[in-house]
PDB file of C-alpha atoms in Angstrom:
ATOM      1  CA  MET X   1      94.916   9.028 -11.009  1.00 42.00           C
ATOM      2  CA  HIS X   2      92.143   7.297 -12.953  1.00 44.00           C
ATOM      3  CA  CYS X   3      90.095   4.269 -11.787  1.00 38.00           C
ATOM      4  CA  VAL X   4      87.191   2.223 -13.209  1.00 39.00           C
ATOM      5  CA  LEU X   5      83.871   3.128 -11.396  1.00 39.00           C
ATOM      6  CA  GLY X   6      83.201  -0.389 -10.129  1.00 40.00           C
ATOM      7  CA  ALA X   7      86.602  -0.474  -8.355  1.00 38.00           C
ATOM      8  CA  VAL X   8      86.564   2.859  -6.569  1.00 37.00           C
ATOM      9  CA  THR X   9      88.555   2.654  -3.283  1.00 41.00           C
ATOM     10  CA  SER X  10      89.288   6.308  -2.641  1.00 40.00           C
ATOM     11  CA  ALA X  11      87.147   9.443  -2.903  1.00 42.00           C
ATOM     12  CA  HIS X  12      89.798  11.749  -4.581  1.00 43.00           C
ATOM     13  CA  TYR X  13      89.545  13.978  -7.605  1.00 41.00           C
ATOM     14  CA  GLU X  14      88.643  12.365 -10.950  1.00 43.00           C
ATOM     15  CA  TYR X  15      86.894   9.007 -11.457  1.00 44.00           C
ATOM     16  CA  PRO X  16      85.702   7.521 -14.725  1.00 48.00           C
ATOM     17  CA  PRO X  17      81.886   6.822 -14.756  1.00 48.00           C
ATOM     18  CA  VAL X  18      79.986   4.659 -17.226  1.00 45.00           C
ATOM     19  CA  GLY X  19      80.586   6.228 -20.635  1.00 46.00           C
ATOM     20  CA  GLY X  20      82.889   9.017 -19.423  1.00 46.00           C
ATOM     21  CA  VAL X  21      85.274  10.540 -16.897  1.00 44.00           C
ATOM     22  CA  TYR X  22      84.479  12.845 -13.948  1.00 44.00           C
ATOM     23  CA  SER X  23      86.991  14.983 -12.193  1.00 46.00           C
ATOM     24  CA  SER X  24      85.266  15.665  -8.870  1.00 51.00           C
ATOM     25  CA  ARG X  25      83.236  14.204  -6.046  1.00 54.00           C
ATOM     26  CA  ALA X  26      80.141  15.637  -7.735  1.00 54.00           C
ATOM     27  CA  GLY X  27      80.923  13.453 -10.701  1.00 52.00           C
ATOM     28  CA  ILE X  28      81.050  10.375  -8.494  1.00 46.00           C
ATOM     29  CA  ARG X  29      77.633  11.201  -7.004  1.00 56.00           C
ATOM     30  CA  LYS X  30      76.149  11.671 -10.505  1.00 54.00           C
ATOM     31  CA  ALA X  31      77.522   8.331 -11.614  1.00 48.00           C
ATOM     32  CA  LEU X  32      76.143   6.566  -8.563  1.00 47.00           C
ATOM     33  CA  ARG X  33      72.724   8.132  -9.112  1.00 56.00           C
ATOM     34  CA  SER X  34      72.758   7.005 -12.750  1.00 54.00           C
ATOM     35  CA  ASN X  35      73.609   3.420 -11.820  1.00 53.00           C
ATOM     36  CA  ARG X  36      70.981   3.352  -9.091  1.00 56.00           C
ATOM     37  CA  TRP X  37      68.336   4.567 -11.605  1.00 45.00           C
ATOM     38  CA  ILE X  38      69.282   1.806 -14.036  1.00 48.00           C
ATOM     39  CA  SER X  39      69.083  -0.757 -11.226  1.00 53.00           C
ATOM     40  CA  PHE X  40      65.695   0.644 -10.042  1.00 47.00           C
ATOM     41  CA  ARG X  41      64.186   0.424 -13.551  1.00 55.00           C
ATOM     42  CA  ALA X  42      65.400  -3.160 -13.903  1.00 52.00           C
ATOM     43  CA  GLU X  43      63.800  -4.080 -10.570  1.00 55.00           C
ATOM     44  CA  ARG X  44      60.524  -2.381 -11.610  1.00 55.00           C
ATOM     45  CA  ARG X  45      60.444  -4.385 -14.874  1.00 58.00           C
ATOM     46  CA  ALA X  46      61.019  -7.623 -12.949  1.00 51.00           C
ATOM     47  CA  MET X  47      58.287  -6.824 -10.419  1.00 51.00           C
ATOM     48  CA  SER X  48      55.843  -5.859 -13.199  1.00 50.00           C
ATOM     49  CA  HIS X  49      56.472  -9.170 -14.907  1.00 49.00           C
ATOM     50  CA  GLU X  50      55.797 -11.036 -11.645  1.00 45.00           C
ATOM     51  CA  VAL X  51      52.541  -9.141 -11.039  1.00 41.00           C
ATOM     52  CA  THR X  52      51.356  -9.798 -14.601  1.00 45.00           C
ATOM     53  CA  VAL X  53      52.066 -13.485 -14.295  1.00 42.00           C
ATOM     54  CA  SER X  54      50.334 -13.613 -10.891  1.00 44.00           C
ATOM     55  CA  LYS X  55      47.202 -11.817 -12.180  1.00 46.00           C
ATOM     56  CA  SER X  56      46.994 -14.033 -15.241  1.00 45.00           C
ATOM     57  CA  HIS X  57      47.304 -17.114 -13.058  1.00 46.00           C
ATOM     58  CA  SER X  58      44.665 -15.755 -10.662  1.00 46.00           C
ATOM     59  CA  ARG X  59      42.161 -15.151 -13.493  1.00 45.00           C
ATOM     60  CA  ARG X  60      42.688 -18.640 -14.876  1.00 45.00           C
ATOM     61  CA  THR X  61      42.147 -20.079 -11.400  1.00 46.00           C
ATOM     62  CA  VAL X  62      38.862 -18.166 -10.892  1.00 42.00           C
ATOM     63  CA  VAL X  63      37.504 -19.108 -14.326  1.00 40.00           C
ATOM     64  CA  LYS X  64      38.467 -22.718 -13.820  1.00 46.00           C
ATOM     65  CA  GLY X  65      36.787 -22.741 -10.384  1.00 46.00           C
ATOM     66  CA  ALA X  66      33.600 -21.188 -11.817  1.00 44.00           C
ATOM     67  CA  ALA X  67      33.489 -23.713 -14.639  1.00 44.00           C
ATOM     68  CA  TRP X  68      33.869 -26.514 -12.096  1.00 45.00           C
ATOM     69  CA  SER X  69      30.986 -25.244  -9.930  1.00 47.00           C
ATOM     70  CA  MET X  70      28.490 -24.465 -12.741  1.00 47.00           C
ATOM     71  CA  PRO X  71      27.366 -28.066 -13.401  1.00 47.00           C
ATOM     72  CA  VAL X  72      26.629 -28.479  -9.678  1.00 45.00           C
ATOM     73  CA  ILE X  73      24.320 -25.437  -9.712  1.00 42.00           C
ATOM     74  CA  ALA X  74      22.627 -26.578 -12.923  1.00 41.00           C
ATOM     75  CA  ALA X  75      22.040 -30.022 -11.473  1.00 41.00           C
ATOM     76  CA  ALA X  76      20.420 -28.524  -8.374  1.00 43.00           C
ATOM     77  CA  VAL X  77      18.063 -26.334 -10.440  1.00 46.00           C
ATOM     78  CA  ALA X  78      17.152 -29.162 -12.784  1.00 43.00           C
ATOM     79  CA  ALA X  79      15.770 -31.381 -10.010  1.00 38.00           C
ATOM     80  CA  PRO X  80      12.608 -29.712  -8.531  1.00 39.00           C
ATOM     81  CA  ALA X  81      10.519 -31.589  -5.988  1.00 35.00           C
ATOM     82  CA  ALA X  82       7.754 -33.677  -7.496  1.00 36.00           C
ATOM     83  CA  VAL X  83       4.232 -32.359  -6.829  1.00 47.00           C
ATOM     84  CA  ALA X  84       0.836 -33.746  -7.650  1.00 56.00           C
ATOM     85  CA  SER X  85      -0.953 -31.953 -10.501  1.00 75.00           C
ATOM     86  CA  VAL X  86      -4.686 -31.212 -10.522  1.00 89.00           C
ATOM     87  CA  SER X  87      -4.586 -29.487 -13.903  1.00 92.00           C
ATOM     88  CA  THR X  88      -6.533 -32.302 -15.613  1.00 93.00           C
ATOM     89  CA  LEU X  89      -9.072 -32.820 -12.811  1.00 96.00           C
ATOM     90  CA  SER X  90     -12.752 -32.098 -13.578  1.00 97.00           C
ATOM     91  CA  LEU X  91     -15.989 -32.189 -11.584  1.00 98.00           C
ATOM     92  CA  ALA X  92     -19.609 -32.929 -12.504  1.00 98.00           C
ATOM     93  CA  PHE X  93     -22.885 -34.338 -11.236  1.00 98.00           C
ATOM     94  CA  THR X  94     -23.259 -37.718 -12.891  1.00 98.00           C
ATOM     95  CA  ALA X  95     -26.432 -39.228 -11.395  1.00 98.00           C
ATOM     96  CA  SER X  96     -29.849 -38.176 -10.099  1.00 97.00           C
ATOM     97  CA  SER X  97     -32.980 -39.804  -8.739  1.00 96.00           C
ATOM     98  CA  THR X  98     -36.650 -39.185  -9.540  1.00 94.00           C
ATOM     99  CA  SER X  99     -38.912 -40.924  -7.048  1.00 92.00           C
ATOM    100  CA  LEU X 100     -41.339 -40.589  -4.168  1.00 85.00           C
ATOM    101  CA  LEU X 101     -38.584 -39.678  -1.774  1.00 84.00           C
ATOM    102  CA  SER X 102     -38.589 -39.802   1.977  1.00 91.00           C
ATOM    103  CA  LEU X 103     -36.636 -36.708   2.981  1.00 93.00           C
ATOM    104  CA  ARG X 104     -35.142 -36.056   6.401  1.00 92.00           C
ATOM    105  CA  LEU X 105     -35.561 -32.709   8.137  1.00 94.00           C
ATOM    106  CA  LEU X 106     -32.050 -31.332   8.675  1.00 94.00           C
ATOM    107  CA  ASP X 107     -32.988 -29.515  11.855  1.00 81.00           C
ATOM    108  CA  GLY X 108     -34.917 -32.424  13.345  1.00 79.00           C
ATOM    109  CA  THR X 109     -35.325 -36.196  13.284  1.00 78.00           C
ATOM    110  CA  SER X 110     -38.520 -36.524  11.259  1.00 87.00           C
ATOM    111  CA  LEU X 111     -38.961 -37.874   7.733  1.00 91.00           C
ATOM    112  CA  LEU X 112     -41.361 -36.443   5.166  1.00 92.00           C
ATOM    113  CA  GLN X 113     -42.738 -38.579   2.357  1.00 92.00           C
ATOM    114  CA  ALA X 114     -43.161 -36.816  -0.984  1.00 93.00           C
ATOM    115  CA  GLN X 115     -46.602 -37.183  -2.580  1.00 92.00           C
ATOM    116  CA  SER X 116     -45.283 -36.728  -6.128  1.00 92.00           C
ATOM    117  CA  LEU X 117     -42.052 -37.450  -7.958  1.00 94.00           C
ATOM    118  CA  VAL X 118     -39.129 -35.310  -6.780  1.00 96.00           C
ATOM    119  CA  THR X 119     -35.853 -35.144  -8.731  1.00 97.00           C
ATOM    120  CA  VAL X 120     -32.570 -34.690  -6.844  1.00 98.00           C
ATOM    121  CA  PRO X 121     -28.882 -35.098  -7.837  1.00 98.00           C
ATOM    122  CA  THR X 122     -27.288 -38.054  -6.070  1.00 98.00           C
ATOM    123  CA  MET X 123     -23.700 -38.419  -7.324  1.00 98.00           C
ATOM    124  CA  LEU X 124     -20.766 -36.045  -7.680  1.00 98.00           C
ATOM    125  CA  THR X 125     -17.816 -37.295  -9.759  1.00 98.00           C
ATOM    126  CA  PHE X 126     -14.172 -36.252 -10.066  1.00 98.00           C
ATOM    127  CA  THR X 127     -12.596 -37.292 -13.382  1.00 98.00           C
ATOM    128  CA  ASN X 128      -8.810 -37.242 -13.606  1.00 97.00           C
ATOM    129  CA  GLY X 129      -6.258 -37.244 -16.433  1.00 95.00           C
ATOM    130  CA  PRO X 130      -2.615 -38.410 -16.307  1.00 95.00           C
ATOM    131  CA  GLY X 131      -1.074 -38.263 -12.829  1.00 94.00           C
ATOM    132  CA  ALA X 132      -2.619 -39.378  -9.540  1.00 95.00           C
ATOM    133  CA  VAL X 133      -4.123 -36.749  -7.223  1.00 96.00           C
ATOM    134  CA  THR X 134      -4.149 -36.906  -3.418  1.00 96.00           C
ATOM    135  CA  GLU X 135      -5.249 -33.627  -1.896  1.00 96.00           C
ATOM    136  CA  ASP X 136      -7.513 -32.150   0.762  1.00 97.00           C
ATOM    137  CA  ALA X 137     -10.313 -30.200  -0.901  1.00 98.00           C
ATOM    138  CA  LEU X 138     -12.566 -27.467   0.486  1.00 98.00           C
ATOM    139  CA  VAL X 139     -16.078 -28.401  -0.690  1.00 99.00           C
ATOM    140  CA  THR X 140     -19.028 -26.004  -0.582  1.00 99.00           C
ATOM    141  CA  VAL X 141     -22.541 -27.041  -1.667  1.00 99.00           C
ATOM    142  CA  SER X 142     -25.007 -24.191  -2.131  1.00 99.00           C
ATOM    143  CA  VAL X 143     -28.756 -24.561  -2.734  1.00 99.00           C
ATOM    144  CA  ALA X 144     -30.483 -21.391  -3.898  1.00 98.00           C
ATOM    145  CA  ARG X 145     -34.074 -20.235  -3.440  1.00 98.00           C
ATOM    146  CA  PRO X 146     -36.361 -21.235  -6.312  1.00 97.00           C
ATOM    147  CA  ALA X 147     -36.797 -18.532  -8.921  1.00 90.00           C
ATOM    148  CA  GLY X 148     -40.223 -17.266  -9.924  1.00 91.00           C
ATOM    149  CA  ILE X 149     -42.069 -18.141  -6.715  1.00 94.00           C
ATOM    150  CA  SER X 150     -43.019 -15.285  -4.379  1.00 90.00           C
ATOM    151  CA  ILE X 151     -44.026 -15.885  -0.788  1.00 94.00           C
ATOM    152  CA  PRO X 152     -44.265 -12.423   0.847  1.00 92.00           C
ATOM    153  CA  VAL X 153     -45.588 -13.715   4.148  1.00 93.00           C
ATOM    154  CA  GLY X 154     -44.761 -16.984   5.864  1.00 95.00           C
ATOM    155  CA  ARG X 155     -41.999 -19.514   5.340  1.00 97.00           C
ATOM    156  CA  ALA X 156     -41.483 -22.636   3.225  1.00 97.00           C
ATOM    157  CA  ARG X 157     -38.784 -25.272   3.362  1.00 96.00           C
ATOM    158  CA  GLY X 158     -35.742 -25.470   1.157  1.00 98.00           C
ATOM    159  CA  PHE X 159     -32.994 -28.053   0.657  1.00 98.00           C
ATOM    160  CA  GLY X 160     -29.603 -28.648   2.210  1.00 98.00           C
ATOM    161  CA  VAL X 161     -26.969 -31.385   2.349  1.00 98.00           C
ATOM    162  CA  TYR X 162     -27.888 -34.223   4.711  1.00 97.00           C
ATOM    163  CA  SER X 163     -24.818 -36.392   4.017  1.00 97.00           C
ATOM    164  CA  PHE X 164     -21.735 -36.264   1.789  1.00 98.00           C
ATOM    165  CA  ASP X 165     -19.764 -39.356   0.794  1.00 97.00           C
ATOM    166  CA  GLY X 166     -21.603 -41.383   3.414  1.00 96.00           C
ATOM    167  CA  THR X 167     -20.916 -39.000   6.321  1.00 96.00           C
ATOM    168  CA  ALA X 168     -23.742 -37.035   7.917  1.00 95.00           C
ATOM    169  CA  THR X 169     -23.307 -33.272   7.964  1.00 97.00           C
ATOM    170  CA  THR X 170     -23.432 -31.267  11.187  1.00 96.00           C
ATOM    171  CA  ALA X 171     -25.261 -28.081  12.096  1.00 95.00           C
ATOM    172  CA  SER X 172     -21.946 -26.219  12.469  1.00 96.00           C
ATOM    173  CA  GLN X 173     -21.113 -26.980   8.828  1.00 97.00           C
ATOM    174  CA  ARG X 174     -24.463 -25.754   7.477  1.00 98.00           C
ATOM    175  CA  THR X 175     -26.150 -22.361   7.119  1.00 98.00           C
ATOM    176  CA  THR X 176     -29.853 -21.677   6.438  1.00 98.00           C
ATOM    177  CA  VAL X 177     -30.786 -18.101   5.550  1.00 98.00           C
ATOM    178  CA  TYR X 178     -34.266 -16.693   4.966  1.00 97.00           C
ATOM    179  CA  GLN X 179     -35.140 -13.309   3.591  1.00 96.00           C
ATOM    180  CA  THR X 180     -36.258 -10.817   6.246  1.00 96.00           C
ATOM    181  CA  ALA X 181     -38.408  -7.682   6.316  1.00 95.00           C
ATOM    182  CA  PRO X 182     -39.607  -5.274   9.036  1.00 94.00           C
ATOM    183  CA  LEU X 183     -42.783  -6.455  10.784  1.00 90.00           C
ATOM    184  CA  VAL X 184     -42.905  -9.610   8.661  1.00 90.00           C
ATOM    185  CA  GLY X 185     -39.631 -11.106   9.862  1.00 94.00           C
ATOM    186  CA  GLN X 186     -38.404 -14.173   7.989  1.00 96.00           C
ATOM    187  CA  PHE X 187     -40.300 -15.115   4.850  1.00 96.00           C
ATOM    188  CA  GLY X 188     -40.143 -17.109   1.631  1.00 96.00           C
ATOM    189  CA  PHE X 189     -37.683 -19.952   0.950  1.00 98.00           C
ATOM    190  CA  PRO X 190     -34.244 -20.321   2.557  1.00 98.00           C
ATOM    191  CA  SER X 191     -30.909 -20.518   0.782  1.00 98.00           C
ATOM    192  CA  THR X 192     -28.471 -23.000   2.277  1.00 99.00           C
ATOM    193  CA  THR X 193     -24.765 -23.815   2.243  1.00 99.00           C
ATOM    194  CA  TRP X 194     -22.657 -26.672   3.516  1.00 99.00           C
ATOM    195  CA  THR X 195     -18.846 -26.399   3.744  1.00 99.00           C
ATOM    196  CA  ASN X 196     -16.264 -28.937   4.812  1.00 98.00           C
ATOM    197  CA  SER X 197     -12.716 -30.156   4.126  1.00 98.00           C
ATOM    198  CA  VAL X 198     -12.783 -33.469   2.265  1.00 97.00           C
ATOM    199  CA  PRO X 199      -9.838 -35.756   1.347  1.00 97.00           C
ATOM    200  CA  VAL X 200      -9.761 -36.452  -2.388  1.00 97.00           C
ATOM    201  CA  THR X 201      -7.756 -39.294  -3.939  1.00 97.00           C
ATOM    202  CA  VAL X 202      -8.118 -39.998  -7.659  1.00 97.00           C
ATOM    203  CA  ALA X 203      -5.979 -42.464  -9.613  1.00 96.00           C
ATOM    204  CA  SER X 204      -4.242 -41.463 -12.830  1.00 95.00           C
ATOM    205  CA  ASN X 205      -6.879 -41.443 -15.604  1.00 96.00           C
ATOM    206  CA  GLY X 206      -9.398 -42.555 -12.970  1.00 97.00           C
ATOM    207  CA  THR X 207     -12.633 -41.323 -11.396  1.00 98.00           C
ATOM    208  CA  LEU X 208     -13.912 -40.769  -7.867  1.00 98.00           C
ATOM    209  CA  ASN X 209     -17.647 -40.965  -7.161  1.00 98.00           C
ATOM    210  CA  LEU X 210     -18.977 -39.182  -4.081  1.00 98.00           C
ATOM    211  CA  PRO X 211     -22.646 -39.805  -3.146  1.00 98.00           C
ATOM    212  CA  ILE X 212     -24.588 -36.790  -1.900  1.00 98.00           C
ATOM    213  CA  VAL X 213     -27.929 -36.887  -0.062  1.00 97.00           C
ATOM    214  CA  PHE X 214     -30.189 -33.858   0.339  1.00 98.00           C
ATOM    215  CA  GLY X 215     -32.633 -33.141   3.132  1.00 97.00           C
ATOM    216  CA  LEU X 216     -35.209 -30.462   3.933  1.00 97.00           C
ATOM    217  CA  ALA X 217     -33.925 -27.224   5.487  1.00 97.00           C
ATOM    218  CA  GLY X 218     -35.799 -24.592   7.434  1.00 95.00           C
ATOM    219  CA  THR X 219     -39.365 -24.635   8.695  1.00 93.00           C
ATOM    220  CA  SER X 220     -42.797 -24.375   7.116  1.00 94.00           C
ATOM    221  CA  THR X 221     -45.605 -22.138   8.371  1.00 94.00           C
ATOM    222  CA  GLY X 222     -48.111 -23.974   6.212  1.00 90.00           C
ATOM    223  CA  VAL X 223     -47.925 -21.758   3.111  1.00 91.00           C
ATOM    224  CA  SER X 224     -49.206 -23.219  -0.145  1.00 87.00           C
ATOM    225  CA  VAL X 225     -46.754 -23.626  -3.049  1.00 90.00           C
ATOM    226  CA  SER X 226     -48.725 -23.876  -6.277  1.00 88.00           C
ATOM    227  CA  LEU X 227     -45.879 -23.843  -8.814  1.00 92.00           C
ATOM    228  CA  LEU X 228     -43.072 -26.182  -9.826  1.00 95.00           C
ATOM    229  CA  ALA X 229     -40.157 -25.264  -7.599  1.00 97.00           C
ATOM    230  CA  SER X 230     -36.639 -25.647  -9.033  1.00 98.00           C
ATOM    231  CA  PHE X 231     -33.742 -25.191  -6.586  1.00 98.00           C
ATOM    232  CA  ALA X 232     -30.346 -24.535  -8.224  1.00 99.00           C
ATOM    233  CA  VAL X 233     -27.523 -26.590  -6.723  1.00 99.00           C
ATOM    234  CA  THR X 234     -23.894 -25.430  -7.055  1.00 99.00           C
ATOM    235  CA  VAL X 235     -20.861 -27.346  -5.798  1.00 99.00           C
ATOM    236  CA  THR X 236     -17.560 -25.454  -5.534  1.00 99.00           C
ATOM    237  CA  VAL X 237     -14.351 -27.404  -4.847  1.00 98.00           C
ATOM    238  CA  VAL X 238     -11.038 -25.673  -4.115  1.00 98.00           C
ATOM    239  CA  ILE X 239      -8.220 -28.179  -4.597  1.00 97.00           C
ATOM    240  CA  GLY X 240      -4.503 -27.817  -5.331  1.00 94.00           C
ATOM    241  CA  GLY X 241      -4.821 -24.136  -6.231  1.00 95.00           C
ATOM    242  CA  ARG X 242      -7.730 -24.720  -8.627  1.00 96.00           C
ATOM    243  CA  THR X 243     -11.472 -24.073  -8.256  1.00 98.00           C
ATOM    244  CA  LEU X 244     -13.833 -26.645  -9.786  1.00 98.00           C
ATOM    245  CA  VAL X 245     -17.583 -26.074 -10.142  1.00 98.00           C
ATOM    246  CA  ALA X 246     -20.474 -28.443 -10.828  1.00 98.00           C
ATOM    247  CA  THR X 247     -24.155 -27.505 -11.135  1.00 98.00           C
ATOM    248  CA  SER X 248     -27.495 -29.306 -11.003  1.00 98.00           C
ATOM    249  CA  SER X 249     -30.981 -28.699  -9.601  1.00 98.00           C
ATOM    250  CA  ILE X 250     -33.665 -30.144  -7.345  1.00 98.00           C
ATOM    251  CA  SER X 251     -37.134 -30.209  -8.873  1.00 97.00           C
ATOM    252  CA  VAL X 252     -40.307 -30.337  -6.744  1.00 97.00           C
ATOM    253  CA  PRO X 253     -43.653 -30.514  -8.557  1.00 95.00           C
ATOM    254  CA  VAL X 254     -46.904 -29.018  -7.348  1.00 93.00           C
ATOM    255  CA  GLY X 255     -48.590 -31.167  -4.730  1.00 91.00           C
ATOM    256  CA  ALA X 256     -45.419 -32.884  -3.453  1.00 93.00           C
ATOM    257  CA  GLY X 257     -46.375 -31.803   0.056  1.00 92.00           C
ATOM    258  CA  ILE X 258     -42.852 -31.432   1.415  1.00 94.00           C
ATOM    259  CA  LEU X 259     -42.207 -27.697   1.153  1.00 94.00           C
TER     260      LEU X 259
END
């Protein structure tokens, strides 16, 4: 008896498989295995197609999402916080005075009247370019010992900052340093510094004038100074990451009677 494979109802003797006829149960098993293999390969092809479509869709989704988010990142980077610029700020002494000055002793309350014309700087000026500046600045004013004058024994006076921008300086802000030697102790002229934090506000393309007043620093043991004494003055301003420097000098002629 012969039957078509798809309509097998009895497991006896010969059965016709796809493309041929088998005459035993072994033939039936071979036919079933063949059909199952064909079905398995068809299912694999279908699953592969689904995976390919899914991956393609996933990549398009990721790329589309990245393209959507990129302008947001660019916008965030392109909007830095505004900061004041001090790149065009400059500093210089712009005025001085030559007169018979009355100078205050920094370490006391007395005034000394000069007997000859003394020249001192009186105005420090910030000059700004485009862009307003509002910053706290660290200001240091240094007055050096006069060059070319030797006083091996005894002490003379030097100069220090008495007031800056209308505000009197304090002893804690100032230093006065003499040279020292064994047996002799302190001698010569002192060097001085004054340091303080100062608010600085300069309009765009504007200027800021800061008056500076000098006084006498140290003590005198009555030594005679018979040469013109020139004290170098250096102002250093640290502001907004920059360091600005201005220089001038204080000139004291022979016979001034204040050193």
